[in-house]
mmCIF file of C-alpha atoms in Angstrom:
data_model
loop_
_atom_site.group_PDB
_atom_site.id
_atom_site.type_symbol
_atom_site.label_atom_id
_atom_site.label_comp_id
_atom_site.label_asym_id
_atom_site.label_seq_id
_atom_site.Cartn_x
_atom_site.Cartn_y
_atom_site.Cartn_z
ATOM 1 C CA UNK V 1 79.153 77.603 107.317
ATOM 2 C CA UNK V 2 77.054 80.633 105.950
ATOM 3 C CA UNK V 3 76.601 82.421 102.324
ATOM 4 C CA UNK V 4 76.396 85.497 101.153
ATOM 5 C CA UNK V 5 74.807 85.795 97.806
ATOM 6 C CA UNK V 6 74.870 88.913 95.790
ATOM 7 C CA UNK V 7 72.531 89.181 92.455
ATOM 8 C CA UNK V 8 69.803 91.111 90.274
ATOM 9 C CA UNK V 9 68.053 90.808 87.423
ATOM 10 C CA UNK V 10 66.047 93.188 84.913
ATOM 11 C CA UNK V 11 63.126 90.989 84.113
ATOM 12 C CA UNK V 12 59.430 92.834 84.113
ATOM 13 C CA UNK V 13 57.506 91.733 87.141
ATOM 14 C CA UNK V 14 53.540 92.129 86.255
ATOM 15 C CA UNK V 15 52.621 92.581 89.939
ATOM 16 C CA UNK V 16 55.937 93.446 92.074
ATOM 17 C CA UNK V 17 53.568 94.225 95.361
ATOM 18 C CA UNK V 18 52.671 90.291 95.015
ATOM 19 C CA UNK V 19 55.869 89.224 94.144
ATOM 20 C CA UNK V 20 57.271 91.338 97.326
ATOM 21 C CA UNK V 21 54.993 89.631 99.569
ATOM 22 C CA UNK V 22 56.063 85.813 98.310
ATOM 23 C CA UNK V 23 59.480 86.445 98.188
ATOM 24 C CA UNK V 24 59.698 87.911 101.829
ATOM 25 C CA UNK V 25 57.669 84.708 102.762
ATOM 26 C CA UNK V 26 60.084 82.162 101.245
ATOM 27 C CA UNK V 27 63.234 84.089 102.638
ATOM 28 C CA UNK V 28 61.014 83.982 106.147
ATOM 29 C CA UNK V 29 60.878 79.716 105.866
ATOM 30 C CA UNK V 30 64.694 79.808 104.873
ATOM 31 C CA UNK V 31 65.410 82.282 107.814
ATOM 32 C CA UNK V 32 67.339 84.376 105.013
ATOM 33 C CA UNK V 33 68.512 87.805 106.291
ATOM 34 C CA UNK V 34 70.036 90.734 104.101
ATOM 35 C CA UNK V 35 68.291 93.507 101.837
ATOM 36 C CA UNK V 36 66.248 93.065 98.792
ATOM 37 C CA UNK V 37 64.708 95.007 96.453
ATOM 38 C CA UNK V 38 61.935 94.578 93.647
ATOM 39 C CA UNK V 39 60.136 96.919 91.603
ATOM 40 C CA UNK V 40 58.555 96.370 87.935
ATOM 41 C CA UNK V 41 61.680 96.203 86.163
ATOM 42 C CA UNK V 42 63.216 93.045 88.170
ATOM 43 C CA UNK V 43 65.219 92.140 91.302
ATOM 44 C CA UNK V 44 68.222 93.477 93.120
ATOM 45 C CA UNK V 45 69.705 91.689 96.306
ATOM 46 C CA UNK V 46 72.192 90.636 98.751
ATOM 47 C CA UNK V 47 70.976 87.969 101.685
ATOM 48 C CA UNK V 48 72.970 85.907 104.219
ATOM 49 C CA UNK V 49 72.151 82.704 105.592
ATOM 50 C CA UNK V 50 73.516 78.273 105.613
ATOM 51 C CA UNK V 51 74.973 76.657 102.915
ATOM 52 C CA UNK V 52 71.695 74.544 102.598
ATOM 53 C CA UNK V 53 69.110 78.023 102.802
ATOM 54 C CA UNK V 54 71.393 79.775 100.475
ATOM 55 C CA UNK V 55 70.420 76.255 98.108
ATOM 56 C CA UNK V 56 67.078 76.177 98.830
ATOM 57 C CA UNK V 57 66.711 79.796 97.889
ATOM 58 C CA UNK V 58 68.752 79.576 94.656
ATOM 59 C CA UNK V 59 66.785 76.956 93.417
ATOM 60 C CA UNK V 60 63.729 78.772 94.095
ATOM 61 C CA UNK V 61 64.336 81.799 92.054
ATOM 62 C CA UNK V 62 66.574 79.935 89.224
ATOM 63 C CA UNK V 63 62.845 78.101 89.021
ATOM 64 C CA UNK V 64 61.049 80.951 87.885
ATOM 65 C CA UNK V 65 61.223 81.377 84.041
ATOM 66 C CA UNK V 66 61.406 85.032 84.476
ATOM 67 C CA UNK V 67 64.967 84.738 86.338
ATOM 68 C CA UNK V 68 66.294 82.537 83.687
ATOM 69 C CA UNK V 69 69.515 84.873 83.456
ATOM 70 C CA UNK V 70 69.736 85.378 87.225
ATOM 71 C CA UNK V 71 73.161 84.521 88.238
ATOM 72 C CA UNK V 72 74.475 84.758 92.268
ATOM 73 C CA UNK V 73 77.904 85.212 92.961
ATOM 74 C CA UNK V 74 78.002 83.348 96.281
ATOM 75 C CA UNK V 75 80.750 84.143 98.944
ATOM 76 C CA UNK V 76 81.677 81.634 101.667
ATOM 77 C CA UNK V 77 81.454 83.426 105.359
ATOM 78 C CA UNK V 78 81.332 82.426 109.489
ATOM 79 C CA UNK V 79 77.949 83.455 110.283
ATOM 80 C CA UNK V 80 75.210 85.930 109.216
ATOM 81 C CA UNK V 81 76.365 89.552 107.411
ATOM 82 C CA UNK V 82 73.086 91.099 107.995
ATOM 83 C CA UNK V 83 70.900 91.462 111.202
ATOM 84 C CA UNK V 84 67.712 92.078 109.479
ATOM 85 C CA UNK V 85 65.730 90.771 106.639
ATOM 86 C CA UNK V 86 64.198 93.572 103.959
ATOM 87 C CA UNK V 87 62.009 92.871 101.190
ATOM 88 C CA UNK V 88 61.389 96.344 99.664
ATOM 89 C CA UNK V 89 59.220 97.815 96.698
ATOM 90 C CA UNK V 90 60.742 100.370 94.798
ATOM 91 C CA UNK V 91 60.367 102.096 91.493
ATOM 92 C CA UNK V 92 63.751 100.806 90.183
ATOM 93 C CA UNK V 93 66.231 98.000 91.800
ATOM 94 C CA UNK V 94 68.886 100.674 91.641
ATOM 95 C CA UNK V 95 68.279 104.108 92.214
ATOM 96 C CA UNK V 96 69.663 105.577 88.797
ATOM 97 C CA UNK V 97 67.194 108.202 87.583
ATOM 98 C CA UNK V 98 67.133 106.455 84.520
ATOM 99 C CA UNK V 99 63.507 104.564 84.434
ATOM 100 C CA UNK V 100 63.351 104.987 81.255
ATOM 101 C CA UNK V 101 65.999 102.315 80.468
ATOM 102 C CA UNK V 102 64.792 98.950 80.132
ATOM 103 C CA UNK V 103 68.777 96.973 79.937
ATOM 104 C CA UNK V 104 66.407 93.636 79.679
ATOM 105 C CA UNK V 105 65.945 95.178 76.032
ATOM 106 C CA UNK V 106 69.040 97.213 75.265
ATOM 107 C CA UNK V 107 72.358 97.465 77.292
ATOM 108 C CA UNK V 108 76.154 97.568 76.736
ATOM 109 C CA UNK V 109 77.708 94.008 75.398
ATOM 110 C CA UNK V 110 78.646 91.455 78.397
ATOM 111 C CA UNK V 111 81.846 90.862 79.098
ATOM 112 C CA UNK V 112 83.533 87.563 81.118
ATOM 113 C CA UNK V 113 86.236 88.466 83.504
ATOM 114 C CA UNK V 114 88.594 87.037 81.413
ATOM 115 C CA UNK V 115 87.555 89.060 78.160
ATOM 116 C CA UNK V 116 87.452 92.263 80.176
ATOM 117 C CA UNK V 117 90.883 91.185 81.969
ATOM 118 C CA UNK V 118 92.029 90.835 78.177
ATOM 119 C CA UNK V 119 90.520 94.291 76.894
ATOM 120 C CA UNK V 120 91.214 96.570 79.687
ATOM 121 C CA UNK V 121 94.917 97.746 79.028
ATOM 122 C CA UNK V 122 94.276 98.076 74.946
ATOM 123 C CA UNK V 123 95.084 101.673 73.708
ATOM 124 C CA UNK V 124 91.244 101.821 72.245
ATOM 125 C CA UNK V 125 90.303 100.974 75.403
ATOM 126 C CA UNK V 126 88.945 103.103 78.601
ATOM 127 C CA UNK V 127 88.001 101.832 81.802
ATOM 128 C CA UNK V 128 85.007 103.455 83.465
ATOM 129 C CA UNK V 129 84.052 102.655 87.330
ATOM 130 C CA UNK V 130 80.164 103.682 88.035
ATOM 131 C CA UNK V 131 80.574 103.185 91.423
ATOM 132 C CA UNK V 132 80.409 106.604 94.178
ATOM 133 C CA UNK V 133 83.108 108.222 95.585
ATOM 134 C CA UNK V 134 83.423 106.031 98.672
ATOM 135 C CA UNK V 135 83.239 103.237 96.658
ATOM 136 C CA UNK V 136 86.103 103.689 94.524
ATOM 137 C CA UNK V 137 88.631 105.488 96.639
ATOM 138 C CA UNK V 138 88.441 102.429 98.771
ATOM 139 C CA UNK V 139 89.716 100.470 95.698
ATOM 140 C CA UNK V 140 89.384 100.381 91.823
ATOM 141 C CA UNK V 141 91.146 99.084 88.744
ATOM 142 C CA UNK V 142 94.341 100.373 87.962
ATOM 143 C CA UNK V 143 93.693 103.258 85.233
ATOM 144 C CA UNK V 144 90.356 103.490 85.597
ATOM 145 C CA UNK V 145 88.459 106.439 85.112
ATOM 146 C CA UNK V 146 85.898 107.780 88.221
ATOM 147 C CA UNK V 147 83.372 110.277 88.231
ATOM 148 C CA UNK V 148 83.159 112.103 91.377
ATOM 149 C CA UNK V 149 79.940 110.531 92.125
ATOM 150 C CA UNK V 150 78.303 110.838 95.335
ATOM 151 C CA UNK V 151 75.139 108.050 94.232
ATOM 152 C CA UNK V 152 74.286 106.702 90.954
ATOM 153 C CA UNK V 153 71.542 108.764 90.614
ATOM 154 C CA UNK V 154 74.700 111.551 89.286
ATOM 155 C CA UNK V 155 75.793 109.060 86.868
ATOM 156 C CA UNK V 156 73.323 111.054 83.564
ATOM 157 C CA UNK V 157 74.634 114.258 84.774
ATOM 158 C CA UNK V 158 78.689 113.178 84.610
ATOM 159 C CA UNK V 159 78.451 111.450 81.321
ATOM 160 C CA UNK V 160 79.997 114.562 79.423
ATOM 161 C CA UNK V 161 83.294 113.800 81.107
ATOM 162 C CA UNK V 162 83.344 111.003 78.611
ATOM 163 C CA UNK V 163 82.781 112.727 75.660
ATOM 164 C CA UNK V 164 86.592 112.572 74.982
ATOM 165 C CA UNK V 165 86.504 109.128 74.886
ATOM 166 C CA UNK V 166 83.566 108.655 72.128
ATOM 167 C CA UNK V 167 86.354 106.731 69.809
ATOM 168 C CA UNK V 168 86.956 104.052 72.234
ATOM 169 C CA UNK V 169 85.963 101.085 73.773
ATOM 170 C CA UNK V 170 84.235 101.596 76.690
ATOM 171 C CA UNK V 171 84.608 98.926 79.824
ATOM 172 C CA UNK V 172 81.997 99.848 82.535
ATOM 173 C CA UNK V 173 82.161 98.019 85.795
ATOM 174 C CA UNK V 174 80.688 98.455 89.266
ATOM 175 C CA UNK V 175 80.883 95.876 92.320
ATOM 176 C CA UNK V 176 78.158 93.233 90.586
ATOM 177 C CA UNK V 177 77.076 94.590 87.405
ATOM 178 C CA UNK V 178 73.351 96.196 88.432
ATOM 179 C CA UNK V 179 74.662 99.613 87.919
ATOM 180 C CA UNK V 180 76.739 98.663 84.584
ATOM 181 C CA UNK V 181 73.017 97.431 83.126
ATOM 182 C CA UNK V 182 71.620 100.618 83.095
ATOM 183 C CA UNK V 183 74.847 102.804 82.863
ATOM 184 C CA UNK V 184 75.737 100.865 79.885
ATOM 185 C CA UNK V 185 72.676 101.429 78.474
ATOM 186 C CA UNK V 186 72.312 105.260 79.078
ATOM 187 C CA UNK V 187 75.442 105.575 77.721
ATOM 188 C CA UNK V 188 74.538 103.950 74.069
ATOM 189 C CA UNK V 189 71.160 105.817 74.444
ATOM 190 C CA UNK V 190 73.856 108.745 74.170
ATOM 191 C CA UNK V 191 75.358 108.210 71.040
ATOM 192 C CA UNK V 192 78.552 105.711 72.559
ATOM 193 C CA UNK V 193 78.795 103.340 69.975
ATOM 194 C CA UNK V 194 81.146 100.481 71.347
ATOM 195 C CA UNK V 195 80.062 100.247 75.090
ATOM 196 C CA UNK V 196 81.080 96.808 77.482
ATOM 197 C CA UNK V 197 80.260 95.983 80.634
ATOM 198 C CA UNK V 198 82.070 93.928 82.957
ATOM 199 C CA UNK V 199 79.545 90.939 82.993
ATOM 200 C CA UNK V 200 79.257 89.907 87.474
ATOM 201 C CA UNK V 201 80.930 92.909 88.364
ATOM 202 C CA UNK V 202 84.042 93.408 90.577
ATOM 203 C CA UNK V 203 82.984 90.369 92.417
ATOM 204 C CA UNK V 204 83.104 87.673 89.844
ATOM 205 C CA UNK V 205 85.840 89.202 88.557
ATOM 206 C CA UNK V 206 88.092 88.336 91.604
ATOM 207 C CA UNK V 207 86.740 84.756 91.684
ATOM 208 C CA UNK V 208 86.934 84.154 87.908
ATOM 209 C CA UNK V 209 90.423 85.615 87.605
ATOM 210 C CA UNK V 210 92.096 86.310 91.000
ATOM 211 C CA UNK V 211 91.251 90.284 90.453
ATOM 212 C CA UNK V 212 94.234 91.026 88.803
ATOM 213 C CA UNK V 213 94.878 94.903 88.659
ATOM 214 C CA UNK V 214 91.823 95.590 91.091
ATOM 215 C CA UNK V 215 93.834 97.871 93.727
ATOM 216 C CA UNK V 216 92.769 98.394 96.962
ATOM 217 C CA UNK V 217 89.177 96.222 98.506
ATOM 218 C CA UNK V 218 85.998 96.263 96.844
ATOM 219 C CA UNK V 219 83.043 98.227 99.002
ATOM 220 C CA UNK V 220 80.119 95.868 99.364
ATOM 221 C CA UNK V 221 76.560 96.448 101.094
ATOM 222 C CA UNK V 222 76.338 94.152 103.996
ATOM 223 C CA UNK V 223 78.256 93.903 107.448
ATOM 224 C CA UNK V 224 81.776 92.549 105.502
ATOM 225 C CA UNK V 225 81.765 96.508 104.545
ATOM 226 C CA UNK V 226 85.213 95.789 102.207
ATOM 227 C CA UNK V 227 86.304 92.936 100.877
ATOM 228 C CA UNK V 228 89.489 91.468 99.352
ATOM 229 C CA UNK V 229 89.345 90.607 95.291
ATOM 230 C CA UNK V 230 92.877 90.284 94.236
ATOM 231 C CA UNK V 231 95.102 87.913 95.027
ATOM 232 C CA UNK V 232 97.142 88.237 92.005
ATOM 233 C CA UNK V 233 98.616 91.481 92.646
ATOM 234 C CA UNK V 234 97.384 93.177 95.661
ATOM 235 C CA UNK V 235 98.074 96.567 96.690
ATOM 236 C CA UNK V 236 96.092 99.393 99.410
ATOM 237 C CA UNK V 237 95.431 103.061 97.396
ATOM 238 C CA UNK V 238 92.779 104.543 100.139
ATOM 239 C CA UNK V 239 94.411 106.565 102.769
ATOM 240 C CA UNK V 240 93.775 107.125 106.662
ATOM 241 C CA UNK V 241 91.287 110.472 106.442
ATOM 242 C CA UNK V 242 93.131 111.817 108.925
ATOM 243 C CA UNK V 243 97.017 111.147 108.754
ATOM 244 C CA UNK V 244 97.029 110.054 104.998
ATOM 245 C CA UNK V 245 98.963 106.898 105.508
ATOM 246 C CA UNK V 246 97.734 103.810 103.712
ATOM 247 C CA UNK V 247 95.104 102.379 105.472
ATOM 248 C CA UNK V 248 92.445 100.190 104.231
ATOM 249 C CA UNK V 249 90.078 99.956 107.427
ATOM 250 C CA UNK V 250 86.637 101.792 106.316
ATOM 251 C CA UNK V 251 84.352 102.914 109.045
ATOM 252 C CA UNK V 252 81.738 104.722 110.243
ATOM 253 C CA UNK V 253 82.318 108.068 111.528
ATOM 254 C CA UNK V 254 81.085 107.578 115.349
ATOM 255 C CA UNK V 255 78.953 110.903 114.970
ATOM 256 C CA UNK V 256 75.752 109.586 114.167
ATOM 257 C CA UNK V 257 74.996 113.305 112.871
ATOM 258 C CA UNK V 258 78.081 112.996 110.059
ATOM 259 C CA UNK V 259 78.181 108.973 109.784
ATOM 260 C CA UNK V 260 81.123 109.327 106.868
ATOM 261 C CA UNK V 261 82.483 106.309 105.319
ATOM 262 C CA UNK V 262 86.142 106.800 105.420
ATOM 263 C CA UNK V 263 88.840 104.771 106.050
ATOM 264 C CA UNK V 264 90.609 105.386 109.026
ATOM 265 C CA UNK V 265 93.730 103.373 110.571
ATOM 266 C CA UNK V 266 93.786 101.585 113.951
ATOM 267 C CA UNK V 267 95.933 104.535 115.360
ATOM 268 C CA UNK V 268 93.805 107.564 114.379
ATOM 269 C CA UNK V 269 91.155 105.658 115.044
ATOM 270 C CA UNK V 270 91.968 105.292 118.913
ATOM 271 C CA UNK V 271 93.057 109.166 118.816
ATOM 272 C CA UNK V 272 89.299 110.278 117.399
ATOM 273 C CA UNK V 273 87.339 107.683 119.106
ATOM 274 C CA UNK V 274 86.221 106.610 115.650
ATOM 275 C CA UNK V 275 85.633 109.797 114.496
ATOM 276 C CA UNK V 276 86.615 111.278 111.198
ATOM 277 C CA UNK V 277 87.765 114.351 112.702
ATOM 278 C CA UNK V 278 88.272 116.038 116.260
ATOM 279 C CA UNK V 279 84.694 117.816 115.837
ATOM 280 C CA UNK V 280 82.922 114.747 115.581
ATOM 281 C CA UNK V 281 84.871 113.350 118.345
ATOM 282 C CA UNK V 282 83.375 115.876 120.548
ATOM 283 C CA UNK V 283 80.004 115.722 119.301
ATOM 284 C CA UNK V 284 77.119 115.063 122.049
ATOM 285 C CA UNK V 285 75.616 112.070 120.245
ATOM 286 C CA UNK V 286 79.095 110.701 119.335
ATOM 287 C CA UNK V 287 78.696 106.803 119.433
ATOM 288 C CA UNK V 288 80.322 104.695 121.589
ATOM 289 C CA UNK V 289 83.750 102.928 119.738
ATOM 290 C CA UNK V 290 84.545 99.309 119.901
ATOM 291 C CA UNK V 291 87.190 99.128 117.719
ATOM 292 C CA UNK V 292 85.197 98.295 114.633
ATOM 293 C CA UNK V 293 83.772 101.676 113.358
ATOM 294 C CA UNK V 294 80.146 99.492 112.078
ATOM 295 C CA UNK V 295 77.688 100.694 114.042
ATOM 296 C CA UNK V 296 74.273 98.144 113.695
ATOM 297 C CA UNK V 297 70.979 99.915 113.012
ATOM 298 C CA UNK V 298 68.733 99.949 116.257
ATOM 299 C CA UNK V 299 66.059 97.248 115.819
ATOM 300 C CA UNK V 300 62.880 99.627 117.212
ATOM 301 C CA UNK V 301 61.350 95.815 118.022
ATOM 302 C CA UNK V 302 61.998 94.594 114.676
ATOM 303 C CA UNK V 303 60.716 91.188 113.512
ATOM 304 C CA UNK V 304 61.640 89.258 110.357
ATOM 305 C CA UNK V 305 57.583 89.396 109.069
ATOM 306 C CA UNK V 306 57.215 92.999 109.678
ATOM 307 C CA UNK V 307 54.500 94.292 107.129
ATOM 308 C CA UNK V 308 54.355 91.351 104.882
ATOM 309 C CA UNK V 309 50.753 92.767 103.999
ATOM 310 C CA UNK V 310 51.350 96.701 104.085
ATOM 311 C CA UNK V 311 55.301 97.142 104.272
ATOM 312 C CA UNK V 312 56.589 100.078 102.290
ATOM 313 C CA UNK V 313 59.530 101.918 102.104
#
């Protein structure tokens, strides 16, 4: 059996170009695959690999004082979700436009699942996903409020939709609470005075409490593409893109050139050829479809120790 592990942490890293280089090396000896990031303001991942690598690994980074809060919410699966292993260096482990923030020092008050599961339907309470677009229409709490974001880099720029809700509680979430850190944190920053954050995200959230009230399947970044959370109360709110009948397959538009994330169901999918709409479909560099709608990055001779000394993104 196989792991996926899914974590961060905003901890300041003195010299993240060293700590890049180590870390790749010890998920190299534990033959770890998945993509990481680290830049000066902590660590943001998601890596596949055995039961007794996923350990190893844990164990590692739980070792290091600076990861003391570190948690991993850890996923049982059949085999590797990632073909590749990358260690990047970036300015921030979540692209946010917010560098400024520094949620290791100030960020909206931690919530269990349970806690939030207990807040969320209170009239002083609003709901707030962080997630984008694709993210949310896949699936999202029941009465949440959503953004219209296309990346969280929009996230500053739609906080005045929320100005109507300055009286209330607010309950951020997002799929395993990196985005919540800083979102949380901007949004105190902005004169919110009783900000929350849904403390492990969507994730923890369905293994904590069965993901009550989370319709739909929770978007995650590794070959799984959606996942299932609730088992409480389970329902399916996206819709096929292109006959509007519940559907909760997400793919890949097979047009490399368009490459949409939208769900699509079996039978529209063997109409376009995995295409989101009939132009795609007749696109020249239209990928072959299998049936899935993933379409695995081409490996251009890819090896697992590719620029340990001068790899960049």
């Amino acid at each position: 059996m196989y792991q996926v592990l899914l974590y961060y942490c905003y901890t300041p890293l003195a010299d993240p170009e060293q700590f890049r280089d180590e870390h790749h090396r010890l998920c190299l000896d534990l033959d770890l695959r998945g993509r990481i990031i680290v830049a000066a303001e902590g660590l943001n991942g998601t890596v596949s690999g055995s039961r007794e690598s996923c350990a190893a690994y844990m164990a590692a980074v739980q070792a290091d004082p600076r990861f003391a809060a570190l948690e991993f919410k850890i996923d049982e699966v059949e085999a590797h979700t990632f073909q590749k292993l990358h260690v990047r260096l970036k300015d921030e482990i979540v692209h946010s436009s917010l560098r400024h923030v520094r949620p290791h020092e100030k960020t909206g008050q931690h919530l269990t699942p349970q806690q939030f599961k207990d807040l969320k339907d209170r009239d002083d309470v609003v709901v707030v996903d962080v997630r984008s677009d694709y993210e949310y229409n896949l699936g999202r709490f029941k009465n949440a409020v959503t953004l219209d974001i296309e990346n969280f880099r929009d996230f500053p720029e739609r906080v005045a939709r929320l100005q109507e809700f300055k009286d209330k509680k607010i309950l951020t979430y997002c799929t395993g609470g990196v985005k919540c850190e800083k979102a949380s944190a901007f949004l105190l920053e902005q004169g919110f005075e009783n900000v929350y954050q849904l403390h492990g995200g969507i994730i923890k959230y369905g293994h904590e409490v069965g993901g009550e009230d989370f319709d739909g399947q929770c978007y995650v970044f590794d070959g799984r593409v959606a996942v299932d959370v609730n088992t409480v109360n389970p329902t399916v709110i996206s819709r096929c893109h292109h006959c509007q009948h519940p559907s909760p397959r997400l793919i890949n538009c097979a047009n490399p050139q368009c490459n949409a994330h939208v769900p699509l169901c079996e039978s529209c999918g063997t109409l376009l050829d995995g295409a989101c709409s009939a132009a795609c479909a007749e696109h020249p560099d239209k990928r072959p479809y299998d049936g899935t709608g993933t379409y695995p990055k081409i490996s251009n001779h890819y090896t697992p120790a590719q620029g340990l000394a001068s790899y960049r993104a």
